[in-house]
Tab-separated table of C-alpha atoms in Angstrom:
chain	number	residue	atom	x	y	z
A	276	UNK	CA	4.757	-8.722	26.144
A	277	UNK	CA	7.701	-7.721	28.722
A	278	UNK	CA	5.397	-5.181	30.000
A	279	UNK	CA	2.235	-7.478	30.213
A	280	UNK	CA	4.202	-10.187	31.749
A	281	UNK	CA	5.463	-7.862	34.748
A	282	UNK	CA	2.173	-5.933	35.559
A	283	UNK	CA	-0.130	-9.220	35.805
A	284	UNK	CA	3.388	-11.116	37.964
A	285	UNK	CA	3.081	-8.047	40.109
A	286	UNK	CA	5.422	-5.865	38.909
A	287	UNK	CA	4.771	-2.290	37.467
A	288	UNK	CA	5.166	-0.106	33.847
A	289	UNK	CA	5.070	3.445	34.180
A	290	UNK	CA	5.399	5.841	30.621
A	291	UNK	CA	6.313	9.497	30.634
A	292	UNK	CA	9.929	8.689	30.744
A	293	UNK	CA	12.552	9.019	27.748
A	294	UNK	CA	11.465	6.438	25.058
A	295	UNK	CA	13.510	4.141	22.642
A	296	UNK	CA	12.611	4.046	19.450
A	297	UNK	CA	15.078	2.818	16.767
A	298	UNK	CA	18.614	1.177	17.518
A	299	UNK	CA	20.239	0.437	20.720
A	300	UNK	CA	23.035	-0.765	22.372
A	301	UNK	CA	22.185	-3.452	24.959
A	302	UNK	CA	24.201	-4.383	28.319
A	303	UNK	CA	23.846	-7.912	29.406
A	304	UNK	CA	23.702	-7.264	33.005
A	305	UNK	CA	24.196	-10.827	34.220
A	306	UNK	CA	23.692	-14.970	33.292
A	307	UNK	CA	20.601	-16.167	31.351
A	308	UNK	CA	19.639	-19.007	29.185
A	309	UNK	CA	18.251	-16.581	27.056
A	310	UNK	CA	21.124	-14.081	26.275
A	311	UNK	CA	24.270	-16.005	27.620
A	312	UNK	CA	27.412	-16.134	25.047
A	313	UNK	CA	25.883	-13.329	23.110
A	314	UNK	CA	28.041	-10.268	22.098
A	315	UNK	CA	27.758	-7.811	19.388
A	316	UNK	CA	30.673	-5.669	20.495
A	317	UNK	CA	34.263	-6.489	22.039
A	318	UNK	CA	35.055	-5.926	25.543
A	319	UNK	CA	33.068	-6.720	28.937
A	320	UNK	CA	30.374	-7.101	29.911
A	321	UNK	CA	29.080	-8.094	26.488
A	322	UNK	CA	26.867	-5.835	24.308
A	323	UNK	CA	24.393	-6.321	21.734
A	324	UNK	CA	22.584	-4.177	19.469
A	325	UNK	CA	19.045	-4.404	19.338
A	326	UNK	CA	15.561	-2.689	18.013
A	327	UNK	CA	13.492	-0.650	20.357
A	328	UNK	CA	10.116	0.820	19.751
A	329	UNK	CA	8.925	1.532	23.318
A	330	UNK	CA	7.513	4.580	25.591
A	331	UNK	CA	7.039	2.828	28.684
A	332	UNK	CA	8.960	0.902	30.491
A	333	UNK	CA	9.236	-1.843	33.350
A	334	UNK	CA	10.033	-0.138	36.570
A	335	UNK	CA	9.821	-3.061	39.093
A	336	UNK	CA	10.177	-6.396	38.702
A	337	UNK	CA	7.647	-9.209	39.893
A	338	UNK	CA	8.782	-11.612	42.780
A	339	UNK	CA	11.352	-13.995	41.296
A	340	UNK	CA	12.902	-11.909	38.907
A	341	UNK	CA	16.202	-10.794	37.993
A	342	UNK	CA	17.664	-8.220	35.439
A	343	UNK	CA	19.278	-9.518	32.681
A	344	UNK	CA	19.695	-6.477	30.176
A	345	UNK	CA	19.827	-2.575	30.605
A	346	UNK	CA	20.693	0.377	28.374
A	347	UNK	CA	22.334	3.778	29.519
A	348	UNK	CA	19.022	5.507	29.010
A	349	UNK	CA	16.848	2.218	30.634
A	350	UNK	CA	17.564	0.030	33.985
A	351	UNK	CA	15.439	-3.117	32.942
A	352	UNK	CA	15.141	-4.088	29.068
A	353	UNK	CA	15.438	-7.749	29.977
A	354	UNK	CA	14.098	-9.993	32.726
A	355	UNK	CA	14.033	-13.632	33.554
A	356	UNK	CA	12.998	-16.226	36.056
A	357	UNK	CA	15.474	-19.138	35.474
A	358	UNK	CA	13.632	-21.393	38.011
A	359	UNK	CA	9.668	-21.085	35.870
A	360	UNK	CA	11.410	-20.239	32.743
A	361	UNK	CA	9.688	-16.819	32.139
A	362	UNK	CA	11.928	-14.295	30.198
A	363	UNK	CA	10.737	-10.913	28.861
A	364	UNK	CA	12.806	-8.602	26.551
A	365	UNK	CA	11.826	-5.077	25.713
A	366	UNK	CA	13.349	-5.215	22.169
A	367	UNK	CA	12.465	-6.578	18.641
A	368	UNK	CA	13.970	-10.002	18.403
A	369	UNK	CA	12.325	-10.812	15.361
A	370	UNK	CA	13.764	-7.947	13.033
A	371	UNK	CA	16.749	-7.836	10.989
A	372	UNK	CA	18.367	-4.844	13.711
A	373	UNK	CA	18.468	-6.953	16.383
A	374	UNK	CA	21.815	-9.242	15.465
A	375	UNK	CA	21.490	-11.777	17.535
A	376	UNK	CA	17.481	-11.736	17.210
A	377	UNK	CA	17.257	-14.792	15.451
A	378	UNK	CA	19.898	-16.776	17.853
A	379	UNK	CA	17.185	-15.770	20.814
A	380	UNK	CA	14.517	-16.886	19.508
A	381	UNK	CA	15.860	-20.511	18.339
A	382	UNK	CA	17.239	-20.793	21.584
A	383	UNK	CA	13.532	-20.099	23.574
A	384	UNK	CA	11.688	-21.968	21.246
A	385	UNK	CA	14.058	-25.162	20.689
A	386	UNK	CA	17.006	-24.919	23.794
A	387	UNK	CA	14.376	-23.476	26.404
A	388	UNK	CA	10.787	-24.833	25.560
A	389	UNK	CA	11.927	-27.792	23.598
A	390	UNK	CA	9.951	-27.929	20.356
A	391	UNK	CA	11.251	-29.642	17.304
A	392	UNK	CA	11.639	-27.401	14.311
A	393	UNK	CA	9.468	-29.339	12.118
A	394	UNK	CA	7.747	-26.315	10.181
A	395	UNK	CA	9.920	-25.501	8.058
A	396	UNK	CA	8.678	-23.980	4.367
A	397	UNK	CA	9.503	-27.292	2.418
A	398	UNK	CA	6.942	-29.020	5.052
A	399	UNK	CA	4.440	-25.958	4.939
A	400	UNK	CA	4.345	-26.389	1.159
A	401	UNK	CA	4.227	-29.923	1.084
A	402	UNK	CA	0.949	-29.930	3.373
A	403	UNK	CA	-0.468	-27.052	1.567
A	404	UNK	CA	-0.287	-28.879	-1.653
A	405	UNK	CA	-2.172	-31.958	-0.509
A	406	UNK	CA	-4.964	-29.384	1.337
A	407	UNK	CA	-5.331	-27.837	-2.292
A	408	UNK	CA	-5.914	-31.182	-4.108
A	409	UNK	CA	-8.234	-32.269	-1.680
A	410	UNK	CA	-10.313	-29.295	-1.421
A	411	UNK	CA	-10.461	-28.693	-5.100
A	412	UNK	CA	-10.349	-32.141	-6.796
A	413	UNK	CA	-10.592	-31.679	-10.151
A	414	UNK	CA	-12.435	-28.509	-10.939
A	415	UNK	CA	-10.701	-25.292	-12.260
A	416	UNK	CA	-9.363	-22.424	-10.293
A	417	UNK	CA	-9.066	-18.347	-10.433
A	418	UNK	CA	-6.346	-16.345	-9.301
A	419	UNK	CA	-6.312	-12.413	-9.428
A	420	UNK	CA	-2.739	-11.986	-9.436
A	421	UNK	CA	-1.124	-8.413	-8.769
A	422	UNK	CA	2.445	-9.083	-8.944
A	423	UNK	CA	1.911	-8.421	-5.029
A	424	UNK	CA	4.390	-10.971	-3.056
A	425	UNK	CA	1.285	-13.040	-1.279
A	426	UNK	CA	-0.620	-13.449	-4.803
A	427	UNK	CA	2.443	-14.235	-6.853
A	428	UNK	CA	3.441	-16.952	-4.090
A	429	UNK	CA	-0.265	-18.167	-4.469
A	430	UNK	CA	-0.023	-18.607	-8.100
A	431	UNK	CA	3.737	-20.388	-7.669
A	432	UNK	CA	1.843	-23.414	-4.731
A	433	UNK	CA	-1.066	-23.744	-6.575
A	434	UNK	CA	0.826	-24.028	-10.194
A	435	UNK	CA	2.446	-26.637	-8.019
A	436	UNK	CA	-0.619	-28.245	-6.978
A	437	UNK	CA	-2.782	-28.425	-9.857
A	438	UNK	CA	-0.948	-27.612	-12.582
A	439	UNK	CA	-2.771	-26.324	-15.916
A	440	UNK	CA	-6.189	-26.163	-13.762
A	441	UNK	CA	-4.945	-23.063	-12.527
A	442	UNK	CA	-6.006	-19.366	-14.455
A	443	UNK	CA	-4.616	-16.268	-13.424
A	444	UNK	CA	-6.023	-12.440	-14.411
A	445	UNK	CA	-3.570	-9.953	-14.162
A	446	UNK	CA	-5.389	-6.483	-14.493
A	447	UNK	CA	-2.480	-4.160	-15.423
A	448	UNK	CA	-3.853	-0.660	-14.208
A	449	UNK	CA	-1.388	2.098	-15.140
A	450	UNK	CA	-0.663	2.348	-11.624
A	451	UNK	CA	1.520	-0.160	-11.107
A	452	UNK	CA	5.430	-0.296	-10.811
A	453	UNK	CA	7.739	0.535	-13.866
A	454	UNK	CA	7.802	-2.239	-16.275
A	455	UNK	CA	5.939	-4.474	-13.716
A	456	UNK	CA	3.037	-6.019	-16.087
A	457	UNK	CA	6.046	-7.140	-18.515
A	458	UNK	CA	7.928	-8.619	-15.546
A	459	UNK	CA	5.244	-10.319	-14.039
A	460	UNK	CA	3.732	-11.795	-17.546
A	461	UNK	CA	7.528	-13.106	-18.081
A	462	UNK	CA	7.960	-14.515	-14.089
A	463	UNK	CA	4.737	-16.403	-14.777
A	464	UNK	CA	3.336	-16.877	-18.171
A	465	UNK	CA	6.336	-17.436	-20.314
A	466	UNK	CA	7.449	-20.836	-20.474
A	467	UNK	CA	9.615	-22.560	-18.362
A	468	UNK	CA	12.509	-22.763	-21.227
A	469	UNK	CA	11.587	-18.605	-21.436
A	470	UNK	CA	12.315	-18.523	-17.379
A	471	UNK	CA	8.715	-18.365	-16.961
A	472	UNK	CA	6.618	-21.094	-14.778
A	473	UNK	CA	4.282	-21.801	-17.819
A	474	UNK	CA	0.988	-20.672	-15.841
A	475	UNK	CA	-1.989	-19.438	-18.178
A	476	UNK	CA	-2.045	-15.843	-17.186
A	477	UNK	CA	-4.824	-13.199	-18.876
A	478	UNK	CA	-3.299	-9.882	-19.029
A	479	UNK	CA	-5.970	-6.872	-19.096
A	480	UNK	CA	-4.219	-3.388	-20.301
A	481	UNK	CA	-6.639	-1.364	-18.533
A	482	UNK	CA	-4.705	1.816	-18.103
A	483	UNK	CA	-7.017	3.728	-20.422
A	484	UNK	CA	-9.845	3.239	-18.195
A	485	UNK	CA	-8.024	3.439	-15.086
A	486	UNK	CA	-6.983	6.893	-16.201
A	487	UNK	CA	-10.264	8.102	-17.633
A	488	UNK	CA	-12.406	7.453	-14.568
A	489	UNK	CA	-9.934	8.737	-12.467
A	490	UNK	CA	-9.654	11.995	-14.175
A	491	UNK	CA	-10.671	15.272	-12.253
A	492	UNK	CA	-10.531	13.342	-9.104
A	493	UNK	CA	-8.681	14.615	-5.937
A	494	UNK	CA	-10.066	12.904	-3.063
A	495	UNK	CA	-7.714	10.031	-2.275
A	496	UNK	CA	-10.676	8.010	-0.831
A	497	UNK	CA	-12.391	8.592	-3.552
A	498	UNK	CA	-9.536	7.670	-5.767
A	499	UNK	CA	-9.276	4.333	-3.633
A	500	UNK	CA	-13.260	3.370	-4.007
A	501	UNK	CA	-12.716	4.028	-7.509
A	502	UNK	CA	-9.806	1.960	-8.455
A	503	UNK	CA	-10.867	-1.049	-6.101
A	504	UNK	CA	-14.366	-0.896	-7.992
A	505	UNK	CA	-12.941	-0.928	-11.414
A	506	UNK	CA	-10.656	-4.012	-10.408
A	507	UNK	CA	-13.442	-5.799	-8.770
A	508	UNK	CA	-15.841	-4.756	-12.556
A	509	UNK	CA	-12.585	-6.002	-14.711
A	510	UNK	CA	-12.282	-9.318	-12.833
A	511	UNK	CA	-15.537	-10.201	-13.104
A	512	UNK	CA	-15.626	-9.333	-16.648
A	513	UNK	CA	-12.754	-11.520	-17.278
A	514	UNK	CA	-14.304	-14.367	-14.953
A	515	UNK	CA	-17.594	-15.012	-16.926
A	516	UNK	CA	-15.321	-15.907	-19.968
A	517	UNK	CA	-14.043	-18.931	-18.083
A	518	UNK	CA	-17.601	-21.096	-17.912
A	519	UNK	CA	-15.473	-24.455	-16.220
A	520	UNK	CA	-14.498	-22.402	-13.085
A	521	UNK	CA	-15.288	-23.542	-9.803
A	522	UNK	CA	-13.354	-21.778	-7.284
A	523	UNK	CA	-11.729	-18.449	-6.594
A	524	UNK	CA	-8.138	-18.196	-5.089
A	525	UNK	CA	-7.053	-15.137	-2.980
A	526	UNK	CA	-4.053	-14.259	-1.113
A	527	UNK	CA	-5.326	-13.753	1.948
A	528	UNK	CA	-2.513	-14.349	5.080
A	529	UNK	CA	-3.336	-14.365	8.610
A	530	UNK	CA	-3.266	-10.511	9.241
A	531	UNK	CA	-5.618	-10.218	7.215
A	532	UNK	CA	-8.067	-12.512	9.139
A	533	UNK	CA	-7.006	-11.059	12.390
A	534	UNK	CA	-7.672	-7.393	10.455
A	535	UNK	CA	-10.787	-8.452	9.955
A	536	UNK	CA	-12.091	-10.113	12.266
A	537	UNK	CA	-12.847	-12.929	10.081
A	538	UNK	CA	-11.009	-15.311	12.585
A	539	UNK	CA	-13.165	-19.261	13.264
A	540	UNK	CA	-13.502	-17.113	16.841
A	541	UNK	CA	-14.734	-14.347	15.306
A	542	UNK	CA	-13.211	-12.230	18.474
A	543	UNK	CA	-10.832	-10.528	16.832
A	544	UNK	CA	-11.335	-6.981	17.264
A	545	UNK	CA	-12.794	-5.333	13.860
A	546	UNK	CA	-9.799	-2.786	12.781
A	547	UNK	CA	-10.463	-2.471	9.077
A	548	UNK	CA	-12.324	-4.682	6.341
A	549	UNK	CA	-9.475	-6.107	4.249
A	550	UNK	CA	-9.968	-6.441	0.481
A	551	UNK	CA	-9.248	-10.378	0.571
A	552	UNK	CA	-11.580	-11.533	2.885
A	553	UNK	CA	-15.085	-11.918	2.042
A	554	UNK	CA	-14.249	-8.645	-0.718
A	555	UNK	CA	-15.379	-10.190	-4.078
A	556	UNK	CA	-18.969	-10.127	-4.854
A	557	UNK	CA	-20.906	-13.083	-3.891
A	558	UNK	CA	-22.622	-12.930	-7.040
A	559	UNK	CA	-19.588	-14.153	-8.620
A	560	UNK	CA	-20.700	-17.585	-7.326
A	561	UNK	CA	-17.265	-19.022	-7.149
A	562	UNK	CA	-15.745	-21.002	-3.814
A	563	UNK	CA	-12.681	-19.417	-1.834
A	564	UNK	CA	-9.556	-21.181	-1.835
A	565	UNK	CA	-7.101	-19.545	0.510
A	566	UNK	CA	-4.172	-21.313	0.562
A	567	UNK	CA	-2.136	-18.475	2.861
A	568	UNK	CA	-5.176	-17.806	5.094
A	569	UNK	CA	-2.995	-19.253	8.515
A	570	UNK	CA	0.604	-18.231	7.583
A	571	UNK	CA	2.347	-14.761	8.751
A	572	UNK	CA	4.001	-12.594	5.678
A	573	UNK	CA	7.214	-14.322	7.223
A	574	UNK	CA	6.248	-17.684	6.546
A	575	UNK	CA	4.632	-16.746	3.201
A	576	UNK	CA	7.946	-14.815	1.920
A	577	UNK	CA	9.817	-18.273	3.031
A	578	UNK	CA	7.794	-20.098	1.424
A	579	UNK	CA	8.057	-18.089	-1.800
A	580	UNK	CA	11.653	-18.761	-1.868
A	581	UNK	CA	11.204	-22.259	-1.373
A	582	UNK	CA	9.189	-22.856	-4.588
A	583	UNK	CA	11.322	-20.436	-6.678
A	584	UNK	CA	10.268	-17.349	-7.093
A	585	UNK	CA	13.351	-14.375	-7.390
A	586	UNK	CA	14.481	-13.356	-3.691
A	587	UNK	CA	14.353	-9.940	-4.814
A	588	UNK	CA	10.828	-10.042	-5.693
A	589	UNK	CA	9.640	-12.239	-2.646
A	590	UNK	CA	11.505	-9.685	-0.433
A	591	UNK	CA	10.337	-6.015	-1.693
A	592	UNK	CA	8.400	-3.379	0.101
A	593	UNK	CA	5.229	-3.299	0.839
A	594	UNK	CA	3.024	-1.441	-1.929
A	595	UNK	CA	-0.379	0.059	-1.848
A	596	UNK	CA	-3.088	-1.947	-3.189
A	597	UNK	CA	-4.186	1.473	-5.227
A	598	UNK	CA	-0.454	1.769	-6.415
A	599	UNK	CA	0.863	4.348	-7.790
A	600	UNK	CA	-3.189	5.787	-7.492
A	601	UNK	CA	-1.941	6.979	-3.849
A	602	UNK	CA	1.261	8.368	-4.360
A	603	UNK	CA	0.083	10.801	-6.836
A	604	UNK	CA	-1.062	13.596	-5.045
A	605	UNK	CA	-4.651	14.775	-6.309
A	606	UNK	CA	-5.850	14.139	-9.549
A	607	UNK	CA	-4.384	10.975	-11.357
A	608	UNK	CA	-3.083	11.607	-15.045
A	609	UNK	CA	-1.181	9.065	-17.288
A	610	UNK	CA	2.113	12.103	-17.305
A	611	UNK	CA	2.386	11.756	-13.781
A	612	UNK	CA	2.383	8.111	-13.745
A	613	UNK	CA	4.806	7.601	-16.128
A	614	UNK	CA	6.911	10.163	-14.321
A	615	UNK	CA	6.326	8.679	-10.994
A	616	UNK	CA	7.288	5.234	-11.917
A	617	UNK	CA	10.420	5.955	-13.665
A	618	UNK	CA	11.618	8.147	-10.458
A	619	UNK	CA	10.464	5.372	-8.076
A	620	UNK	CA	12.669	2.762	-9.924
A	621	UNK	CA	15.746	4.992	-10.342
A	622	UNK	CA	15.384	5.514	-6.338
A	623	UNK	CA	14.746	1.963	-5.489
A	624	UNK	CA	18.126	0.668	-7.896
A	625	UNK	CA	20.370	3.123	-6.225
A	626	UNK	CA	19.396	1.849	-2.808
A	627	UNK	CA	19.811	-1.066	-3.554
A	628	UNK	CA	23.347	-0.667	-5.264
A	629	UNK	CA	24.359	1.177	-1.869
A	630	UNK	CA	23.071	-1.634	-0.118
A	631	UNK	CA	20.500	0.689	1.750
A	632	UNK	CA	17.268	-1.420	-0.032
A	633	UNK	CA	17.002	-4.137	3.129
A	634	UNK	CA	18.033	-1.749	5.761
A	635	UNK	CA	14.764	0.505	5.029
A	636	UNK	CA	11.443	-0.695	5.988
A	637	UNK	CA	9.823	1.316	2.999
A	638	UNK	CA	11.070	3.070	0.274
A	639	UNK	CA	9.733	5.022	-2.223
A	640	UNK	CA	8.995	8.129	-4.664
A	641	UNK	CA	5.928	10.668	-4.490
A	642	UNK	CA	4.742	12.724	-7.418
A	643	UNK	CA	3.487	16.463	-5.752
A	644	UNK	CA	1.232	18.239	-8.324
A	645	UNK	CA	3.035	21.665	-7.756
A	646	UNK	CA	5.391	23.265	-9.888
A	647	UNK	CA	8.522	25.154	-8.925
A	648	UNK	CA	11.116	27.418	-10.553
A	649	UNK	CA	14.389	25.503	-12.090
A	650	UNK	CA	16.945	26.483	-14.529
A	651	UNK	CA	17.298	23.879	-17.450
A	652	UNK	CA	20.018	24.956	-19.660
A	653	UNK	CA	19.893	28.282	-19.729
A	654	UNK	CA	16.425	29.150	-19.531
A	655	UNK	CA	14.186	29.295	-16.660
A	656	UNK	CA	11.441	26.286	-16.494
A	657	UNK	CA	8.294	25.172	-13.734
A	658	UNK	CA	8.590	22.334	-13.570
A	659	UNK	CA	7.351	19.271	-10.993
A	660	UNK	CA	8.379	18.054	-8.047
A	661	UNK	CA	9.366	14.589	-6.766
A	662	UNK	CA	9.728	13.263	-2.802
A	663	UNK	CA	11.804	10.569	-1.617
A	664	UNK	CA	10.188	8.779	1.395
A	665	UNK	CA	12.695	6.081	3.304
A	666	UNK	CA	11.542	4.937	6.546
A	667	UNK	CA	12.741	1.939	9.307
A	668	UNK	CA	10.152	0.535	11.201
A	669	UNK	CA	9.175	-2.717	13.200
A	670	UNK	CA	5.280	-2.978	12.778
A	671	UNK	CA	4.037	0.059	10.472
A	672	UNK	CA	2.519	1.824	13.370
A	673	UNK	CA	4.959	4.004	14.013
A	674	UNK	CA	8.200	4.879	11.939
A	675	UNK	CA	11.092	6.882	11.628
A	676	UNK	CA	12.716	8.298	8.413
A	677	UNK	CA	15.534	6.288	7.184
A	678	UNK	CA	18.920	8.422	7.606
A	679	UNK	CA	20.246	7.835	3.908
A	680	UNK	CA	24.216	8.630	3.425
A	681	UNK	CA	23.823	12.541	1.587
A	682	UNK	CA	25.798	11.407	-1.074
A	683	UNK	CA	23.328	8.717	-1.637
A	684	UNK	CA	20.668	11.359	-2.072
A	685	UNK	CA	22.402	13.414	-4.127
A	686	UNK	CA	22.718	10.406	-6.788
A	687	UNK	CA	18.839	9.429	-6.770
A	688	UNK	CA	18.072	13.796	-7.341
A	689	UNK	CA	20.459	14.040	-9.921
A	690	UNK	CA	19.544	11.255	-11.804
A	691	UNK	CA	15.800	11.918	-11.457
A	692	UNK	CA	16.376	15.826	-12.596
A	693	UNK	CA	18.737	14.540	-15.593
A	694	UNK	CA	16.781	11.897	-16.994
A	695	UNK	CA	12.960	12.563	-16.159
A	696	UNK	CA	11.915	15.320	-18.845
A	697	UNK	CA	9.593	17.647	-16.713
A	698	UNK	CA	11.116	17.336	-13.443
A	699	UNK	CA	13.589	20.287	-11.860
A	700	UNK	CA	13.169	19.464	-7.815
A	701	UNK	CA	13.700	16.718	-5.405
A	702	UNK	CA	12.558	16.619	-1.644
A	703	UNK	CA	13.507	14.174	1.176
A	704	UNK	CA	10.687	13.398	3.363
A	705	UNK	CA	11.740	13.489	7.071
A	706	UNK	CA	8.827	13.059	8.645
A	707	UNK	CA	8.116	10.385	12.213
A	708	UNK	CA	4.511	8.441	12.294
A	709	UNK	CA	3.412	9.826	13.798
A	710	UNK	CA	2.557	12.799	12.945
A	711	UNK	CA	2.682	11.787	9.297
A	712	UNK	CA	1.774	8.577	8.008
A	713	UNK	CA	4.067	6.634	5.434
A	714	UNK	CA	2.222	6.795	3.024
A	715	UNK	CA	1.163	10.593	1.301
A	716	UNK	CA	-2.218	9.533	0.668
């Protein structure tokens, strides 16, 4: 935006000089609305640490334009022009990193441009509601919930909404995190005197058939088609039992419409065709209720918090939609599953416990189909091998691996080695996207 702003205001951005990716230290190189009293360090002039993720940079600034930040490696990371009220800053204000991220961008929005902070998630849920009830009236609803954070917040509003009207399927595939069917059957379907929000939820145990059409298969496309197609056969399956439905209820959030072009413009550039929108078979015959459809994954993990669900749930790591189906590298067997979600939980409690969990972008454990030479006991064993994959990241297109404390590491390999049966090795992934992606599949 920075770099937009200049070149069309008659500035200029040039690349091929050192880039910033990952934390920085920020001078505040003189007064601005924007950035005034701010200070992340003692001493003058005041410093503030920040999140880059840039390769070029701004090299000249448009007419009317002063600097207002710099690093040691980077003259201009901040510009303004008091007088039309234009500011442009080359870092992240709107990640955790940047400390005083959130102070900047209250004071543009409210101090600077004015606006009332009237959407708040109380207000967002409140209108939601009242869209629901009008949209759906009386007739019954379907929810395929995954445990997923924009599903499970679906179920929560519309529980909210319409009560006992709503039905959830929860297709428990094999591939899914440890003990996460029993915690999501207990978060929703239990009653509320259980903990539970009292929501009728079927629960299909289709790990059998999960595991039996993905035997013999390597291809991790063709592990993807396969698993989204049996989802998509189980749903419906499930559907046809419920005769009074009327309408089906997805979690689709904004992305997702911008991902898929599916925007009311439809000019949103095509980048991939997203599961949620327009993905179940029209033969199913049911109407879309989308609740989420023009709220960020912000907003929607707000929201989420608002109408109760567990912060630690609301605010996990993203997850593939095949599971643990993509993190098993190569054929898909119900021994490495069981494996792979045991070693992904004892990694995920120990970074949390060392308070590493919300400083990572993405965390989590890959099962590698190879076997290598250990000693357990006294006798020499092949055994498999597991990889830890941390990384810190602002928008998933590129990342960098997360630089865990060594003695952290050594606590996640030991404990995988000592209490997984069939496991003598543990690898730390330190791999940039790019070249790698985040996920291994």
């Amino acid at each position: 935006g920075m770099q937009t702003m200049a070149v069309q205001l008659g500035g200029a951005v040039e690349g091929g000089h050192d880039r910033e990716f990952g934390y920085a230290e920020v001078e505040i190189a003189s007064a601005c609305r924007l950035l005034d009293e701010q200070k992340d360090h003692p001493g003058t002039p005041p410093r503030i640490d920040v999140w880059m993720s840039h390769g070029d940079r701004v090299t000249r600034l448009p007419e009317g334009f002063k600097v207002t930040a710099r690093t040691h490696a980077v003259p201009i990371v901040a510009m303004a022009d008091e007088n039309r009220r234009y500011y442009g800053v080359q870092w992240h204000p709107e990640v955790t990193h940047t400390r005083q991220g959130t102070e900047q961008l209250r004071r543009f929005v409210i101090d600077i441009c004015g606006c009332a902070a009237l959407w708040t998630a109380a207000n967002i849920i409140e209108d939601q509601i009242a869209r629901v009830r009008q949209q759906v009236g009386e007739d019954e609803v379907l929810l395929g919930l995954s445990g997923g954070v924009d599903s499970s917040v679906v179920a929560a509003l519309l529980h909210r909404a319409i009560g006992d009207k709503l039905t959830c399927v929860f297709v428990d595939t094999g591939l899914l995190r440890f003990n996460e069917g029993d915690q999501v059957m207990a978060m929703f379907a239990d009653n509320a005197d259980a903990g539970g929000m009292g929501i009728t939820v079927i629960r299909v145990d289709a790990a059998e058939r999960y595991y039996r059409e993905l035997a013999g298969v390597q291809d991790p496309e063709a592990k993807r088609k396969i698993i989204g197609r049996l989802f998509i056969e189980i749903f419906e399956e499930e559907s046809k039992k419920l005769t009074n439905v009327k309408w089906l209820a997805q979690g689709t959030i904004y992305p997702d419409v911008i991902e898929s072009a599916g925007s009311k413009t439809g000019k949103a550039h095509v980048i991939k065709s997203h599961h949620n929108v327009g993905g179940l078979p029209e033969r199913m015959q049911l109407k879309l209720v989308e609740p989420l459809r023009e709220l960020f994954k912000d907003e929607v993990r707000r929201i989420g918090v608002e109408l109760g669900l567990p912060r630690e749930m609301v605010f996990r790591h993203p997850f593939p939609g095949p599971g643990l189906g993509v993190r098993i590298l190569g054929e898909v067997r119900r021994e490495y599953a069981e494996i792979l979600a045991r070693a992904d939980a004892i990694f995920i409690e120990e970074l949390r416990r060392a308070g590493w969990y919300d400083r990572t972008s993405q965390a989590f454990a890959v099962f590698l189909p190879v076997k290598s030479v250990g000693v357990v006991g006294d006798a020499r064993a092949y055994e498999w091998v597991i990889a830890l994959r941390a990384v810190e990241t602002v928008d998933f297109m590129t990342a960098h691996w997360a630089h865990l404390p060594y003695g952290l590491l050594d606590v996640v390999a030991r404990r995988i080695v000592n209490e997984l049966r069939g496991v003598s090795r543990v690898v730390y992934d330190i791999s940039g996207k790019p070249p790698a992606t985040i996920e291994w599949e």
